[in-house]
Coordinates of C-alpha atoms in Angstrom, one line a residue:
Chain A
X1183 CA 20.5 -74.9 -21.8
X1184 CA 21.8 -76.0 -25.2
X1185 CA 19.1 -76.2 -27.8
X1186 CA 19.2 -77.3 -31.4
X1187 CA 16.0 -76.9 -33.5
X1188 CA 15.8 -78.3 -37.1
X1189 CA 13.3 -77.1 -39.7
X1190 CA 12.7 -77.4 -43.4
X1191 CA 11.9 -81.0 -43.8
X1192 CA 9.0 -82.3 -45.9
X1193 CA 7.9 -84.3 -48.9
X1194 CA 9.9 -83.7 -52.1
X1195 CA 10.0 -85.5 -55.4
X1196 CA 13.1 -87.4 -56.6
X1197 CA 15.4 -84.9 -58.2
X1198 CA 14.1 -82.1 -56.2
X1199 CA 15.7 -79.8 -53.6
X1200 CA 15.2 -78.9 -50.0
X1201 CA 17.0 -76.6 -47.5
X1202 CA 17.2 -77.6 -43.9
X1203 CA 18.0 -75.1 -41.1
X1204 CA 19.3 -75.6 -37.6
X1205 CA 18.7 -72.9 -35.0
X1206 CA 21.2 -73.0 -32.1
X1207 CA 20.9 -71.4 -28.7
X1208 CA 22.3 -71.8 -25.2
X1209 CA 26.0 -71.8 -26.2
X1210 CA 28.5 -69.8 -28.1
X1211 CA 27.6 -71.1 -31.5
X1212 CA 30.6 -69.5 -33.3
X1213 CA 33.0 -71.5 -31.1
X1214 CA 31.8 -75.0 -32.1
X1215 CA 31.9 -77.2 -35.1
X1216 CA 28.6 -78.6 -36.2
X1217 CA 27.3 -81.7 -38.1
X1218 CA 24.3 -83.1 -39.9
X1219 CA 23.5 -86.7 -39.1
X1220 CA 20.6 -88.7 -40.6
X1221 CA 18.7 -91.8 -39.8
X1222 CA 16.6 -93.6 -42.4
X1223 CA 13.4 -95.3 -41.1
X1224 CA 14.2 -98.3 -39.0
X1225 CA 17.9 -97.9 -39.7
X1226 CA 21.1 -96.8 -37.9
X1227 CA 22.8 -93.5 -37.8
X1228 CA 24.7 -92.0 -40.7
X1229 CA 26.9 -88.9 -40.5
X1230 CA 26.2 -86.6 -43.4
X1231 CA 28.4 -83.5 -43.1
X1232 CA 30.7 -81.4 -40.9
X1233 CA 31.5 -77.7 -40.8
X1234 CA 34.1 -76.1 -38.6
X1235 CA 33.4 -73.2 -36.3
X1236 CA 34.5 -70.6 -38.8
X1237 CA 33.4 -72.5 -41.9
X1238 CA 37.0 -73.0 -43.1
X1239 CA 36.8 -76.8 -43.0
X1240 CA 33.9 -78.8 -44.5
X1241 CA 33.5 -82.5 -45.0
X1242 CA 30.8 -84.7 -46.6
X1243 CA 29.9 -88.3 -46.6
X1244 CA 30.6 -89.9 -50.0
X1245 CA 26.8 -90.7 -50.3
X1246 CA 26.0 -86.9 -50.5
X1247 CA 29.1 -85.4 -51.9
X1248 CA 28.4 -83.1 -54.9
X1249 CA 24.7 -83.0 -54.0
X1250 CA 24.5 -81.5 -50.5
X1251 CA 26.1 -78.2 -49.3
X1252 CA 26.5 -77.3 -45.6
X1253 CA 26.9 -73.8 -44.4
X1254 CA 26.4 -71.6 -41.4
X1255 CA 25.7 -68.0 -40.3
X1256 CA 27.4 -67.4 -37.0
X1257 CA 25.8 -63.9 -36.7
X1258 CA 22.4 -65.6 -36.7
X1259 CA 23.3 -68.8 -34.9
X1260 CA 22.1 -70.8 -37.8
X1261 CA 23.4 -73.8 -39.8
X1262 CA 22.0 -75.0 -43.1
X1263 CA 22.0 -78.1 -45.3
X1264 CA 21.1 -77.4 -49.0
X1265 CA 20.1 -80.7 -50.5
X1266 CA 19.9 -81.0 -54.3
X1267 CA 19.2 -84.0 -56.7
X1268 CA 17.4 -85.8 -53.9
X1269 CA 17.0 -89.5 -54.1
X1270 CA 14.6 -92.0 -52.4
X1271 CA 17.6 -93.2 -50.3
X1272 CA 17.9 -89.7 -48.8
X1273 CA 14.6 -90.3 -47.0
X1274 CA 15.5 -90.0 -43.3
X1275 CA 15.2 -87.9 -40.2
X1276 CA 18.0 -85.3 -40.3
X1277 CA 19.6 -84.2 -37.0
X1278 CA 21.7 -81.2 -36.3
X1279 CA 24.5 -82.0 -33.8
X1280 CA 27.2 -80.0 -32.0
X1281 CA 30.9 -81.0 -32.1
X1282 CA 31.2 -84.8 -31.7
X1283 CA 27.4 -84.9 -31.4
X1284 CA 27.3 -84.1 -27.7
X1285 CA 24.0 -82.4 -28.3
X1286 CA 21.3 -83.3 -30.8
X1287 CA 18.2 -81.6 -32.1
X1288 CA 14.8 -83.4 -32.3
X1289 CA 15.3 -83.9 -36.1
X1290 CA 13.3 -83.0 -39.2
X1291 CA 11.9 -85.7 -41.5
X1292 CA 12.8 -85.6 -45.2
X1293 CA 10.8 -87.8 -47.5
X1294 CA 11.8 -88.2 -51.1
X1295 CA 9.0 -89.8 -53.1
X1296 CA 6.9 -89.3 -56.2
Chain B
X1264 CA 33.7 -104.9 -43.9
X1265 CA 32.2 -102.0 -41.9
X1266 CA 34.6 -99.7 -40.1
X1267 CA 32.8 -100.2 -36.8
X1268 CA 30.9 -103.4 -36.0
X1269 CA 28.5 -103.9 -33.0
X1270 CA 26.5 -107.0 -32.1
X1271 CA 23.0 -106.5 -33.3
X1272 CA 21.4 -107.3 -29.9
X1273 CA 22.1 -108.1 -26.3
X1274 CA 19.8 -109.2 -23.5
X1275 CA 20.5 -109.1 -19.8
X1276 CA 18.6 -109.1 -16.5
X1277 CA 17.9 -106.1 -14.3
X1278 CA 20.8 -105.5 -11.9
X1279 CA 23.3 -107.3 -14.2
X1280 CA 26.1 -105.7 -16.1
X1281 CA 26.1 -105.5 -19.8
X1282 CA 29.3 -105.1 -21.9
X1283 CA 28.7 -103.6 -25.4
X1284 CA 31.5 -104.0 -27.9
X1285 CA 32.5 -101.8 -30.8
X1286 CA 35.0 -103.6 -33.0
X1287 CA 37.2 -101.6 -35.3
X1288 CA 38.0 -102.9 -38.8
X1289 CA 41.3 -104.6 -39.2
X1290 CA 44.0 -102.1 -39.9
X1291 CA 42.4 -99.4 -37.8
X1292 CA 44.0 -99.4 -34.3
X1293 CA 41.6 -98.8 -31.5
X1294 CA 44.4 -97.3 -29.4
X1295 CA 44.5 -94.1 -31.5
X1296 CA 40.8 -93.3 -31.4
X1297 CA 38.4 -91.6 -29.1
X1298 CA 35.3 -93.8 -29.0
X1299 CA 32.0 -92.0 -28.5
X1300 CA 28.9 -93.7 -27.3
X1301 CA 25.2 -92.8 -27.7
X1302 CA 21.9 -94.1 -26.4
X1303 CA 18.7 -93.9 -28.5
X1304 CA 15.2 -94.7 -27.2
X1305 CA 12.3 -95.2 -29.6
X1306 CA 10.9 -92.0 -31.0
X1307 CA 13.7 -89.9 -29.5
X1308 CA 17.0 -88.5 -30.9
X1309 CA 20.2 -90.1 -29.7
X1310 CA 21.8 -88.9 -26.5
X1311 CA 25.5 -88.6 -25.8
X1312 CA 26.7 -90.9 -23.1
X1313 CA 30.5 -90.6 -23.0
X1314 CA 33.7 -90.7 -24.9
X1315 CA 36.8 -92.9 -24.1
X1316 CA 40.3 -93.0 -25.4
X1317 CA 42.2 -93.8 -22.3
X1318 CA 41.9 -93.4 -18.5
X1319 CA 43.5 -90.0 -18.9
X1320 CA 41.4 -89.0 -21.9
X1321 CA 37.7 -89.6 -21.2
X1322 CA 34.5 -87.6 -20.7
X1323 CA 31.2 -88.5 -19.2
X1324 CA 28.2 -86.8 -20.8
X1325 CA 26.3 -84.2 -18.8
X1326 CA 23.9 -86.0 -16.3
X1327 CA 25.0 -89.4 -17.4
X1328 CA 25.1 -91.9 -14.5
X1329 CA 28.4 -93.3 -13.5
X1330 CA 27.2 -96.8 -14.1
X1331 CA 27.8 -96.1 -17.7
X1332 CA 31.6 -96.3 -18.4
X1333 CA 34.0 -96.8 -21.3
X1334 CA 37.1 -98.9 -21.8
X1335 CA 39.0 -100.6 -24.6
X1336 CA 40.1 -104.2 -25.3
X1337 CA 43.3 -103.8 -27.3
X1338 CA 43.6 -107.5 -28.0
X1339 CA 40.1 -107.4 -29.6
X1340 CA 40.7 -104.0 -31.2
X1341 CA 37.4 -102.9 -29.7
X1342 CA 35.9 -100.2 -27.6
X1343 CA 33.6 -101.2 -24.8
X1344 CA 30.6 -99.6 -23.1
X1345 CA 29.9 -101.1 -19.7
X1346 CA 26.5 -100.6 -18.2
X1347 CA 26.5 -101.7 -14.5
X1348 CA 23.3 -102.4 -12.6
X1349 CA 21.1 -102.6 -15.6
X1350 CA 17.7 -100.9 -15.2
X1351 CA 14.6 -101.2 -17.3
X1352 CA 15.1 -97.6 -18.5
X1353 CA 18.4 -98.7 -20.1
X1354 CA 16.5 -100.6 -22.8
X1355 CA 17.5 -98.8 -26.0
X1356 CA 19.7 -98.8 -29.0
X1357 CA 23.4 -98.0 -28.5
X1358 CA 25.8 -96.7 -31.1
X1359 CA 29.5 -96.1 -31.1
X1360 CA 31.3 -93.5 -33.2
X1361 CA 34.8 -92.5 -34.2
X1362 CA 36.4 -89.7 -36.3
X1363 CA 38.2 -91.5 -39.1
X1364 CA 39.6 -90.3 -42.4
X1365 CA 37.9 -86.8 -42.2
X1366 CA 34.5 -88.3 -41.4
X1367 CA 32.5 -89.4 -38.4
X1368 CA 31.7 -93.0 -38.6
X1369 CA 28.9 -94.7 -36.6
X1370 CA 28.7 -98.3 -35.6
X1371 CA 25.9 -100.6 -36.7
X1372 CA 24.2 -100.3 -33.3
X1373 CA 23.3 -102.7 -30.5
X1374 CA 19.7 -103.2 -29.3
X1375 CA 19.8 -103.8 -25.5
X1376 CA 16.9 -105.6 -24.0
X1377 CA 16.4 -105.8 -20.2
X1378 CA 14.5 -109.0 -19.5

């Protein structure tokens, strides 16, 4: 069974940093591209970042470019999202998804507030 | 103008069919894209329903009932999610998505109410 489990969310002040993790199981992690997708409270879905299976190709949404960094460790079946210079508008549930989002984790809430 | 536009809401009766549209911005040709569809119920993450590009390039999500199907309306430059035989459990938000210009782009979402 495919499982994606996010962790690392929490309350952080504007300008602060946070690192999210996604633990994958139930499939050959190293063979799949992965994404982070977020959803602000009461809002729709917003794609954040993409990383290819071998980390050679990485893309970011314009809204996070230069502030967020995606990475992965295929030996540990883990994906990360390093978030710096956080803003109030980054407040959202962050989901880890596989490929074209055929599987989703339960999400982790990031709240940026003073 | 958003890349993908969806009607904000749709209401239908149990047993009826509901056609959800996902209209691509002018200049973006629906024929060249795989359209992905997701269902999200309150308090839960989205779930993958299906993808559709053509009758020869389509995929149903694992465990997704066949009453969910995809198609396109080229004249409207839109992808379509058809839900046949609506059930109360189909009440949810529905999102479309495409891969465009090195980014995944989600539609604005449609809230489906089963009256």
